Short mmCIF file of C-alpha atoms and ligand atoms in Angstrom, two decimals:
data_model
loop_
_atom_site.label_atom_id
_atom_site.label_comp_id
_atom_site.label_asym_id
_atom_site.label_seq_id
_atom_site.Cartn_x
_atom_site.Cartn_y
_atom_site.Cartn_z
CA MET A 1 0.18 0.40 0.08
CA LYS A 2 2.74 2.32 1.02
CA LYS A 3 4.02 2.35 -2.85
CA LEU A 4 1.04 2.85 -4.30
CA ILE A 5 -0.33 5.60 -2.08
CA TYR A 6 2.46 7.39 -0.47
CA ALA A 7 5.57 8.37 -2.62
CA ILE A 8 7.88 10.56 -1.26
CA GLY A 9 10.72 11.94 -3.36
CA LEU A 10 13.72 14.13 -2.57
CA LEU A 11 14.03 16.71 -5.30
CA CYS A 12 17.40 18.24 -6.15
CA THR A 13 18.03 20.66 -2.91
CA THR A 14 21.02 22.48 -4.24
CA LEU A 15 18.50 24.26 -6.81
CA TYR A 16 17.00 25.49 -3.34
CA ALA A 17 19.96 26.45 -1.26
CA THR A 18 20.07 30.47 -1.98
CA GLY A 19 16.38 30.98 -2.38
CA GLN A 20 13.34 31.13 0.18
CA SER A 21 11.11 28.76 -1.65
CA ALA A 22 10.76 25.52 -3.56
CA ASP A 23 8.15 23.44 -5.18
CA ALA A 24 6.22 20.34 -4.43
CA THR A 25 4.03 18.17 -6.38
CA LEU A 26 0.88 16.49 -5.39
CA THR A 27 -1.33 13.81 -6.60
CA ILE A 28 -4.61 13.31 -4.62
CA GLN A 29 -6.20 9.93 -6.16
CA GLN A 30 -9.74 8.15 -6.08
CA ASN A 31 -10.61 5.80 -3.64
CA ASN A 32 -10.96 2.51 -5.09
CA SER A 33 -10.50 0.79 -1.53
CA GLY A 34 -13.39 1.90 0.55
CA LEU A 35 -10.94 1.88 3.05
CA THR A 36 -12.07 5.07 5.51
CA ILE A 37 -9.65 6.91 8.43
CA SER A 38 -10.63 5.40 11.53
CA ARG A 39 -11.74 8.34 13.98
CA HIS A 40 -10.26 6.37 16.66
CA ILE A 41 -6.76 7.46 14.88
CA TYR A 42 -7.56 10.73 16.93
CA GLY A 43 -7.54 9.15 20.54
CA HIS A 44 -5.56 10.45 23.72
CA PHE A 45 -4.43 8.98 26.63
CA SER A 46 -4.82 9.97 30.43
CA GLU A 47 -2.78 8.45 33.04
CA HIS A 48 -2.65 8.55 36.56
CA LEU A 49 0.46 10.75 36.37
CA GLY A 50 1.26 13.81 37.37
CA ARG A 51 -1.48 16.23 36.63
CA CYS A 52 -3.24 14.65 34.24
CA ILE A 53 -6.36 13.03 36.24
CA TYR A 54 -5.90 14.78 39.37
CA ASP A 55 -5.82 18.71 38.96
CA GLY A 56 -6.37 18.11 34.89
CA PHE A 57 -9.63 16.04 34.70
CA TRP A 58 -10.87 15.65 38.42
CA VAL A 59 -10.19 18.97 40.77
CA ASP A 60 -10.83 20.11 44.16
CA GLU A 61 -14.19 20.53 44.87
CA LYS A 62 -13.37 24.13 45.89
CA LEU A 63 -11.90 24.97 42.83
CA PRO A 64 -13.89 28.03 41.19
CA VAL A 65 -14.72 26.37 38.02
CA GLN A 66 -17.73 24.31 36.55
CA LYS A 67 -17.89 21.24 37.53
CA LYS A 68 -19.91 17.63 36.95
CA ASP A 69 -19.10 15.96 40.65
CA ARG A 70 -15.32 16.88 40.36
CA ILE A 71 -14.89 16.82 36.51
CA ARG A 72 -13.86 19.87 35.11
CA LEU A 73 -16.33 20.79 32.60
CA ASP A 74 -14.13 23.88 30.55
CA VAL A 75 -11.47 20.27 29.90
CA VAL A 76 -14.68 18.58 28.85
CA GLU A 77 -16.05 21.31 26.54
CA ALA A 78 -12.64 21.76 24.55
CA LEU A 79 -12.13 18.26 24.11
CA LYS A 80 -15.65 17.74 22.86
CA LYS A 81 -15.02 20.42 20.32
CA VAL A 82 -12.32 18.06 18.62
CA LYS A 83 -14.59 15.24 18.86
CA ILE A 84 -12.34 12.85 20.98
CA PRO A 85 -13.03 9.44 19.69
CA ASN A 86 -11.38 7.34 22.87
CA LEU A 87 -9.86 8.11 25.87
CA ARG A 88 -7.28 5.65 27.14
CA TRP A 89 -6.71 4.85 30.83
CA PRO A 90 -5.61 4.42 33.53
CA GLY A 91 -2.20 3.82 32.16
CA GLY A 92 0.96 3.69 30.90
CA CYS A 93 2.84 2.25 33.46
CA PHE A 94 0.30 2.59 36.50
CA ALA A 95 -1.77 0.26 34.97
CA ASP A 96 -0.27 -2.62 35.91
CA GLU A 97 0.01 -1.60 39.07
CA TYR A 98 -3.71 -0.95 39.53
CA HIS A 99 -6.34 -2.60 41.56
CA TRP A 100 -9.53 -1.82 40.38
CA ARG A 101 -11.53 -2.99 43.12
CA ASP A 102 -9.77 -0.10 44.97
CA GLY A 103 -11.82 2.51 43.07
CA ILE A 104 -15.23 1.74 43.73
CA GLY A 105 -17.50 2.16 46.39
CA PRO A 106 -17.66 5.05 48.83
CA ARG A 107 -14.80 7.62 47.85
CA GLU A 108 -13.93 8.35 51.53
CA GLN A 109 -13.38 4.30 52.05
CA ARG A 110 -11.32 3.93 49.22
CA PRO A 111 -7.95 2.62 49.79
CA LYS A 112 -4.91 4.46 49.26
CA MET A 113 -1.80 3.24 47.40
CA VAL A 114 1.66 4.69 46.36
CA ASN A 115 1.85 5.47 42.68
CA THR A 116 5.54 4.25 42.01
CA ASN A 117 5.64 4.89 38.57
CA TRP A 118 5.09 8.70 38.77
CA GLY A 119 6.59 10.56 41.77
CA GLY A 120 5.76 8.12 44.73
CA VAL A 121 2.88 10.12 45.37
CA THR A 122 0.08 9.35 47.51
CA GLU A 123 -3.11 7.89 44.84
CA ASP A 124 -6.59 8.14 46.89
CA ASN A 125 -8.20 6.46 44.55
CA SER A 126 -10.95 8.79 44.34
CA PHE A 127 -11.04 8.78 40.42
CA GLY A 128 -11.75 5.09 39.49
CA THR A 129 -14.17 3.14 36.83
CA HIS A 130 -17.50 5.03 37.74
CA GLU A 131 -15.45 8.38 37.32
CA PHE A 132 -13.68 7.61 34.22
CA LEU A 133 -16.67 6.18 32.84
CA GLU A 134 -18.64 9.29 33.74
CA LEU A 135 -15.91 11.23 31.90
CA CYS A 136 -16.20 9.76 28.61
CA SER A 137 -19.90 9.88 28.78
CA LEU A 138 -19.50 13.81 29.16
CA LEU A 139 -17.02 13.51 26.15
CA ASN A 140 -19.34 11.43 24.29
CA CYS A 141 -15.97 9.28 23.92
CA GLU A 142 -15.19 5.88 24.10
CA PRO A 143 -13.58 4.29 27.10
CA TYR A 144 -10.18 2.18 26.14
CA ILE A 145 -9.36 0.38 29.32
CA SER A 146 -6.05 -1.02 29.95
CA ALA A 147 -5.99 -3.74 32.54
CA ASN A 148 -3.56 -5.06 34.88
CA VAL A 149 -1.25 -8.22 33.96
CA GLY A 150 2.10 -7.21 35.46
CA SER A 151 0.77 -7.61 39.23
CA GLY A 152 -2.78 -8.29 38.72
CA THR A 153 -4.20 -11.78 38.02
CA VAL A 154 -6.65 -13.12 35.43
CA GLU A 155 -9.46 -13.56 37.73
CA GLU A 156 -9.05 -9.54 38.81
CA MET A 157 -9.24 -8.68 34.96
CA SER A 158 -12.16 -11.29 34.09
CA LYS A 159 -14.35 -9.62 37.59
CA TRP A 160 -13.81 -6.04 36.12
CA ILE A 161 -14.98 -7.00 32.62
CA GLU A 162 -18.36 -8.59 34.45
CA TYR A 163 -18.69 -5.54 36.50
CA LEU A 164 -18.38 -3.10 33.55
CA ASN A 165 -20.45 -5.06 30.49
CA PHE A 166 -22.79 -7.89 32.69
CA ASN A 167 -26.25 -6.97 32.19
CA GLY A 168 -27.64 -9.76 34.38
CA GLU A 169 -27.99 -10.82 37.75
CA SER A 170 -23.87 -11.90 39.02
CA PRO A 171 -21.40 -11.16 41.99
CA MET A 172 -19.87 -8.40 40.14
CA ALA A 173 -23.38 -6.70 38.25
CA LYS A 174 -24.75 -6.87 41.94
CA ILE A 175 -21.74 -5.00 43.36
CA ARG A 176 -21.60 -2.54 40.16
CA LYS A 177 -25.90 -1.80 41.25
CA GLU A 178 -24.87 -1.04 45.29
CA ASN A 179 -22.66 1.51 43.57
CA GLY A 180 -25.23 3.16 42.10
CA ARG A 181 -24.98 2.29 38.20
CA THR A 182 -27.93 -0.54 37.23
CA GLU A 183 -26.86 -0.45 33.63
CA PRO A 184 -23.86 -1.90 32.19
CA TRP A 185 -21.27 0.73 30.78
CA ASN A 186 -20.50 -1.83 27.48
CA VAL A 187 -16.62 -1.09 27.47
CA HIS A 188 -15.07 -2.46 24.31
CA PHE A 189 -11.54 -1.30 23.80
CA TRP A 190 -9.84 -3.40 26.23
CA GLY A 191 -5.87 -3.62 26.56
CA VAL A 192 -4.30 -6.74 27.97
CA GLY A 193 -1.26 -5.00 29.70
CA ASN A 194 0.89 -2.17 29.09
CA GLU A 195 4.43 -2.19 27.95
CA SER A 196 4.95 -5.58 29.32
CA TRP A 197 8.20 -5.68 27.84
CA GLY A 198 9.25 -3.14 30.45
CA CYS A 199 7.51 -1.21 33.15
CA GLY A 200 4.75 -4.02 32.64
CA GLY A 201 6.64 -6.89 33.81
CA ASN A 202 10.03 -6.89 31.60
CA MET A 203 8.35 -10.18 30.07
CA THR A 204 9.94 -11.78 26.66
CA SER A 205 7.95 -11.87 23.95
CA ASP A 206 7.28 -15.70 24.21
CA TYR A 207 5.93 -15.80 27.91
CA TYR A 208 3.95 -12.23 26.83
CA SER A 209 2.19 -14.08 23.91
CA ASP A 210 1.21 -16.96 26.40
CA GLN A 211 0.05 -14.62 29.06
CA TYR A 212 -1.86 -12.93 26.51
CA LYS A 213 -3.72 -16.05 25.53
CA ARG A 214 -4.63 -17.02 29.04
CA TYR A 215 -5.81 -13.44 30.01
CA ALA A 216 -7.75 -12.87 26.84
CA ALA A 217 -9.47 -16.38 27.29
CA PHE A 218 -10.72 -15.24 30.63
CA ALA A 219 -11.79 -11.59 28.93
CA LYS A 220 -15.35 -12.74 27.83
CA ASN A 221 -18.00 -10.93 25.33
CA TYR A 222 -21.03 -10.47 27.38
CA PRO A 223 -24.15 -9.57 25.39
CA GLY A 224 -23.76 -6.23 23.78
CA ALA A 225 -20.46 -6.08 24.53
CA PRO A 226 -18.14 -7.86 22.28
CA LEU A 227 -14.24 -6.63 23.66
CA LYS A 228 -12.22 -5.79 20.93
CA LYS A 229 -9.15 -6.96 22.61
CA ILE A 230 -5.59 -5.21 22.26
CA ALA A 231 -2.21 -6.98 22.42
CA CYS A 232 0.67 -5.31 24.03
CA GLY A 233 2.76 -4.81 21.11
CA PRO A 234 6.24 -3.43 20.61
CA ASN A 235 8.58 -0.68 21.91
CA THR A 236 9.63 1.03 18.86
CA ALA A 237 11.48 -1.34 16.46
CA ASP A 238 11.32 -4.35 18.47
CA TYR A 239 10.15 -6.32 15.14
CA LYS A 240 11.17 -9.71 16.84
CA TRP A 241 7.83 -9.01 19.39
CA THR A 242 5.57 -8.15 16.65
CA GLU A 243 6.52 -11.45 14.90
CA THR A 244 6.45 -13.42 17.98
CA CYS A 245 2.86 -11.75 18.86
CA MET A 246 1.57 -12.16 14.90
CA LYS A 247 2.85 -15.99 14.85
CA ASN A 248 1.81 -17.40 18.32
CA ILE A 249 -1.63 -15.50 19.11
CA PRO A 250 -4.40 -16.90 16.89
CA LEU A 251 -5.82 -13.66 14.41
CA ASN A 252 -9.33 -13.81 15.97
CA MET A 253 -8.11 -13.74 19.93
CA MET A 254 -7.13 -9.76 19.35
CA TRP A 255 -8.78 -6.58 17.77
CA GLY A 256 -5.39 -4.90 17.72
CA LEU A 257 -1.40 -4.86 18.53
CA SER A 258 0.18 -1.84 20.29
CA LEU A 259 2.74 0.26 19.24
CA HIS A 260 4.54 2.83 21.65
CA TYR A 261 7.21 5.25 20.22
CA TYR A 262 8.06 8.69 21.63
CA THR A 263 9.98 11.44 19.95
CA VAL A 264 12.49 12.27 21.67
CA PRO A 265 14.68 15.33 20.55
CA LYS A 266 17.89 14.81 22.45
CA THR A 267 18.38 11.41 24.28
CA TRP A 268 16.59 9.40 27.01
CA ARG A 269 18.81 10.87 29.71
CA GLU A 270 18.75 14.32 28.83
CA LYS A 271 15.67 14.93 26.40
CA GLY A 272 15.83 18.71 25.30
CA SER A 273 13.85 21.94 26.53
CA ALA A 274 10.30 22.03 25.14
CA THR A 275 11.22 25.61 24.40
CA SER A 276 14.45 26.75 23.65
CA PHE A 277 15.99 24.50 21.09
CA THR A 278 17.93 25.54 17.84
CA GLU A 279 16.97 25.17 14.44
CA GLN A 280 19.32 21.89 14.69
CA GLU A 281 17.40 20.50 17.53
CA TYR A 282 13.59 21.37 15.60
CA PHE A 283 15.37 19.41 12.04
CA THR A 284 16.53 16.59 14.86
CA THR A 285 13.25 16.22 16.38
CA MET A 286 11.29 16.19 13.23
CA LYS A 287 13.35 13.83 12.01
CA LYS A 288 12.71 11.32 14.72
CA CYS A 289 8.96 12.25 14.70
CA LEU A 290 9.07 11.03 10.73
CA TYR A 291 10.54 7.69 11.54
CA MET A 292 7.11 6.35 12.56
CA GLU A 293 6.53 6.22 9.37
CA GLU A 294 9.06 3.60 8.91
CA LEU A 295 7.79 1.69 12.33
CA VAL A 296 4.31 1.82 11.23
CA SER A 297 5.54 0.51 7.73
CA ARG A 298 7.88 -2.16 9.07
CA HIS A 299 5.48 -3.63 11.73
CA SER A 300 2.84 -3.48 9.29
CA ALA A 301 4.83 -5.41 7.01
CA ILE A 302 5.10 -8.06 9.27
CA MET A 303 1.53 -8.01 10.23
CA ASP A 304 0.87 -8.38 6.70
CA HIS A 305 2.75 -11.36 6.44
CA TYR A 306 0.44 -13.18 9.11
CA ASP A 307 -2.75 -11.17 8.68
CA PRO A 308 -2.74 -10.51 5.18
CA GLU A 309 -6.36 -9.62 5.32
CA LYS A 310 -5.07 -7.01 7.86
CA LYS A 311 -7.67 -8.02 10.47
CA VAL A 312 -5.66 -6.87 13.39
CA ALA A 313 -5.41 -3.13 13.91
CA LEU A 314 -1.96 -1.53 14.81
CA ALA A 315 -2.88 0.60 17.42
CA VAL A 316 -0.22 3.01 18.50
CA ASP A 317 -1.84 3.82 21.56
CA GLU A 318 1.34 5.64 22.76
CA TRP A 319 2.53 8.40 20.73
CA GLY A 320 4.17 11.86 20.84
CA ILE A 321 6.95 14.13 21.71
CA TRP A 322 8.84 13.63 25.09
CA THR A 323 10.86 16.63 26.58
CA ASP A 324 12.08 17.71 29.70
CA VAL A 325 9.89 18.95 32.35
CA GLU A 326 9.17 22.49 33.23
CA PRO A 327 12.13 24.04 35.34
CA GLY A 328 10.96 23.99 38.96
CA THR A 329 8.34 20.81 38.21
CA ASN A 330 8.31 17.50 39.68
CA PRO A 331 10.34 15.52 37.45
CA GLY A 332 8.04 12.21 38.05
CA PHE A 333 5.04 14.30 36.59
CA LEU A 334 6.68 14.92 32.90
CA TYR A 335 4.66 18.74 33.05
CA GLN A 336 5.95 20.02 29.50
CA GLN A 337 5.10 23.30 27.91
CA ASN A 338 4.26 22.45 23.90
CA SER A 339 5.59 24.87 21.03
CA LEU A 340 4.69 25.16 17.53
CA ARG A 341 6.90 22.54 17.25
CA ASP A 342 4.96 20.48 18.99
CA ALA A 343 1.98 21.22 16.59
CA LEU A 344 4.38 19.90 13.75
CA VAL A 345 4.80 16.96 14.93
CA ALA A 346 1.43 16.01 16.29
CA ALA A 347 0.05 17.35 11.95
CA THR A 348 3.04 15.00 10.49
CA THR A 349 2.35 11.73 12.90
CA LEU A 350 -1.33 12.00 12.19
CA ASN A 351 -0.87 12.31 8.27
CA ILE A 352 1.46 9.30 8.42
CA PHE A 353 -1.32 7.55 10.42
CA ASN A 354 -4.11 8.71 8.02
CA ASN A 355 -1.54 7.51 5.06
CA HIS A 356 -1.76 3.98 6.55
CA CYS A 357 -5.40 4.11 7.86
CA ASP A 358 -5.50 -0.07 6.32
CA ARG A 359 -3.53 -1.10 9.09
CA VAL A 360 -3.69 1.79 12.18
CA ARG A 361 -6.87 1.92 13.19
CA LEU A 362 -6.49 3.35 16.56
CA ALA A 363 -3.78 5.95 18.00
CA ASN A 364 -3.44 7.69 21.42
CA LEU A 365 -1.31 10.78 22.19
CA ALA A 366 0.20 10.93 25.38
CA GLN A 367 -1.27 12.53 26.96
CA THR A 368 -4.37 15.19 27.10
CA VAL A 369 -4.19 17.27 29.97
CA ASN A 370 -0.61 18.39 32.03
CA VAL A 371 1.40 16.00 30.81
CA LEU A 372 3.80 15.30 27.88
CA GLN A 373 2.26 16.53 24.43
CA SER A 374 -0.98 17.94 25.98
CA LEU A 375 -3.65 19.32 24.18
CA ILE A 376 -5.04 21.62 27.88
CA LEU A 377 -2.60 22.90 30.37
CA THR A 378 -4.49 23.95 33.67
CA GLN A 379 -3.25 26.49 36.43
CA LYS A 380 -5.57 26.52 39.25
CA GLU A 381 -9.40 27.67 37.68
CA LYS A 382 -7.29 28.68 34.11
CA MET A 383 -6.98 26.54 31.25
CA LEU A 384 -5.33 26.70 27.81
CA LEU A 385 -5.00 25.60 24.51
CA THR A 386 -1.71 24.37 23.30
CA PRO A 387 -0.90 24.36 19.44
CA THR A 388 -1.54 20.40 19.52
CA TYR A 389 -4.83 20.59 20.55
CA HIS A 390 -5.20 23.22 17.14
CA VAL A 391 -3.69 20.63 15.13
CA PHE A 392 -6.38 18.21 16.41
CA ASP A 393 -9.20 20.97 15.79
CA LEU A 394 -8.14 21.26 12.20
CA PHE A 395 -7.74 17.45 11.39
CA LYS A 396 -11.04 16.22 12.95
CA VAL A 397 -11.91 16.38 9.55
CA HIS A 398 -10.42 13.06 8.89
CA GLN A 399 -12.55 11.63 11.49
CA ASP A 400 -14.64 8.45 9.40
CA ALA A 401 -14.09 10.08 6.31
CA LYS A 402 -12.79 7.89 3.18
CA PHE A 403 -9.56 7.76 2.49
CA LEU A 404 -8.09 9.50 -0.64
CA PRO A 405 -4.51 8.18 -1.83
CA ILE A 406 -1.74 10.66 -2.67
CA LEU A 407 1.33 10.90 -4.27
CA LEU A 408 4.03 13.84 -3.18
CA ASN A 409 7.02 14.66 -4.21
CA SER A 410 8.79 16.95 -1.50
CA PRO A 411 11.69 19.27 -1.72
CA ALA A 412 14.00 18.52 0.83
CA TYR A 413 14.64 20.55 3.79
CA THR A 414 18.42 20.27 4.42
CA MET A 415 20.25 20.74 7.67
CA GLY A 416 24.33 20.18 7.39
CA ASN A 417 24.63 17.16 5.48
CA GLU A 418 21.16 15.78 6.14
CA GLN A 419 17.94 15.68 4.58
CA ILE A 420 14.21 15.53 5.10
CA PRO A 421 11.01 15.67 3.17
CA ALA A 422 9.77 19.40 3.85
CA VAL A 423 6.38 18.48 3.29
CA ASN A 424 3.98 15.65 4.19
CA ALA A 425 0.30 15.57 3.55
CA SER A 426 -3.13 13.17 3.85
CA ALA A 427 -6.25 13.55 2.12
CA SER A 428 -9.87 12.10 2.69
CA VAL A 429 -13.18 12.85 1.36
CA ASP A 430 -16.22 13.34 3.87
CA SER A 431 -20.01 12.06 3.50
CA ASN A 432 -20.71 15.80 1.72
CA ASN A 433 -18.24 14.92 -0.72
CA VAL A 434 -16.09 17.92 0.44
CA ILE A 435 -12.44 17.36 0.03
CA HIS A 436 -10.04 17.82 3.19
CA VAL A 437 -6.43 17.90 2.67
CA SER A 438 -3.99 18.22 5.48
CA LEU A 439 -0.45 19.47 4.44
CA VAL A 440 2.72 19.97 6.67
CA ASN A 441 5.59 22.52 5.79
CA LEU A 442 9.06 21.19 8.22
CA ASP A 443 11.53 23.96 6.51
CA ALA A 444 11.85 26.51 8.99
CA ALA A 445 12.56 29.07 6.77
CA LYS A 446 11.13 28.61 3.26
CA THR A 447 7.86 28.77 1.68
CA ILE A 448 6.92 25.30 -0.29
CA ASN A 449 4.43 25.98 -4.04
CA VAL A 450 2.44 23.19 -3.84
CA SER A 451 0.60 22.12 -7.37
CA ALA A 452 -1.64 19.46 -7.04
CA VAL A 453 -4.04 17.52 -9.29
CA ILE A 454 -7.16 16.19 -7.94
CA SER A 455 -7.61 13.05 -10.00
CA ASN A 456 -11.34 12.64 -11.16
CA LEU A 457 -12.79 14.17 -7.98
CA PRO A 458 -14.76 17.14 -8.81
CA TRP A 459 -14.60 20.64 -7.15
CA ASN A 460 -15.12 24.35 -7.77
CA ASN A 461 -13.72 26.25 -4.94
CA VAL A 462 -11.47 26.12 -2.00
CA GLU A 463 -10.68 27.38 1.88
CA GLY A 464 -8.86 27.03 4.04
CA GLN A 465 -7.11 27.33 7.81
CA VAL A 466 -3.77 27.55 8.87
CA LEU A 467 -1.66 26.91 11.91
CA SER A 468 1.67 28.86 12.62
CA SER A 469 3.45 31.79 14.23
CA ALA A 470 6.74 33.55 13.39
CA LYS A 471 9.12 30.64 15.64
CA VAL A 472 8.73 27.27 15.80
CA THR A 473 9.66 27.93 19.53
CA ASP A 474 6.57 29.88 20.08
CA ILE A 475 3.98 28.65 22.73
CA ASN A 476 1.37 29.79 24.42
CA THR A 477 0.95 30.86 27.80
CA PHE A 478 -1.45 31.47 30.64
CA GLU A 479 -0.51 35.08 30.00
CA ALA A 480 -0.66 34.92 25.94
CA PRO A 481 -2.81 32.57 25.27
CA ASN A 482 -3.23 32.81 21.71
CA THR A 483 0.08 33.52 20.39
CA VAL A 484 0.19 29.95 18.18
CA LYS A 485 -3.65 29.86 16.86
CA ILE A 486 -5.64 29.00 13.66
CA THR A 487 -6.21 31.62 10.96
CA LYS A 488 -7.64 31.93 7.79
CA PHE A 489 -5.65 30.55 5.00
CA ASN A 490 -5.33 32.48 1.60
CA GLY A 491 -2.63 30.92 -0.12
CA ALA A 492 -4.67 28.33 -1.90
CA LYS A 493 -5.85 29.12 -5.45
CA LYS A 494 -7.80 26.79 -8.11
CA ASN A 495 -6.02 27.28 -11.76
CA GLY A 496 -8.03 25.06 -14.07
CA ASN A 497 -8.43 21.57 -12.60
CA ASN A 498 -5.18 22.08 -10.80
CA LEU A 499 -4.65 23.27 -7.24
CA SER A 500 -1.99 25.57 -6.26
CA VAL A 501 -0.93 26.16 -2.53
CA SER A 502 2.00 28.20 -1.06
CA LEU A 503 2.77 26.93 2.24
CA PRO A 504 4.22 29.16 4.89
CA PRO A 505 7.50 27.78 6.53
CA HIS A 506 6.84 26.18 9.82
CA SER A 507 3.16 25.42 9.02
CA VAL A 508 -0.12 23.25 9.20
CA VAL A 509 -2.61 24.30 6.42
CA VAL A 510 -5.89 22.02 6.38
CA LEU A 511 -7.86 22.98 2.85
CA GLN A 512 -11.45 22.14 2.21
CA LEU A 513 -12.54 21.62 -1.31
CA ARG A 514 -16.05 21.80 -2.57
O1 AHR B 601 3.34 8.15 28.84
C1 AHR B 601 3.93 7.89 29.93
C2 AHR B 601 4.78 6.67 29.83
O2 AHR B 601 5.48 6.01 28.85
C3 AHR B 601 3.53 5.64 30.02
O3 AHR B 601 3.49 5.13 31.47
C4 AHR B 601 4.50 4.16 29.85
O4 AHR B 601 3.32 3.13 29.31
C5 AHR B 601 5.46 5.02 28.71
O5 AHR B 601 6.27 4.15 28.81
#
């Protein structure tokens, strides 16, 4: 599929060395496959980590903001606007030390625990199963629960599913009712362990795939609630892990296999600042972000070998940029600012996922509020939308739209003797026949003039929005929340049957062709 739909060519860059613009060509093809871009590619992830759940979604009763119970409603409204399709919870590494029965029943009686992964803080379990599912209902999104394999038992997982999904008379359904919830929630997305190769138990792929089959056998489908079971997949380029899982686990036992990959600007030891970086660091970050293309292609190729009909989804259920924490904040809380660079990482990654929508059918950016590449930052009653939020706002048009394959010939963005494609893109057509094209120009200095051919798809006019700012280091702050924002785009024109687009440096542009 990659060859057919997504060809990126690097043109001779010396031609552009002195100029401030370069040319790209784009062909948008018809969809002959019937493929759609699953809305679940646009999912998010919220762990009991730092200020994501506590102080992000779930706040102090006395905080002067609108709330339902203790759920912050301004955050809910903002996420509804970008049509959040699913939310993964409770972890992350936290999932494999979480015991769900500690998070149900009267809150004052819930046992406390130590969050050993994230700052060693005391977790009071006030946000548990009922609170999470209430949050999902307010967000109008699907829950995606990651269950404990590392320190839990098959029985514990199996009973959680009965508690959540069984609509009859049973021990767990009885307790659920006693806790105030009559109807089952019918949760579908079900993760069987998290990073079982690391914080989830340091397992080998052979050991994990055996464990997966055992846990999955007792993860029952109750009437009206068939589970979409997601096996723990590889860390980054661990192709052996993918191979083992695909070989050992029967296809009908898993809906998806996960993949985790983070874009780390420098090294895991010293990740690099979120707000202060050179153009060289920016370039390296984008190069690392583009590595997602290779990861998805190579893991998909292994999956194709065992699953040529592409029944099993590749679920990239943790991705995003991971930088140093903001100075003066708890290193275990992973609180980082969010710049225009992060928005370019998000848009580029989402373009990659869209173009691989035959296999990538779920993804979760880490982590929604106040942790890693957040959409939202909060400070007491204040809330701000990050540059990354605006990307999800722009790209929501692709959710469940028909995928349109593209052929893209991009000039190079050159730094020293390294090159990356300056432009990336993806396209879809929605149920009203509106064509949506998302384009990213990674070049920090050059305008890229894109000449596009839209094959056999009728359209008469073009409109667009652009997300950019003066510098790639620009951020939104509580004092200046609109430095990086969406504005109307006037750089696209119809030329006969062709489309010409003038992409400003370091920008994200989304066009609608009607
Ligand atoms: O998202 C932060 C952490 O990164 C998650 O808890 C873990 O799964 C991953 O290593």
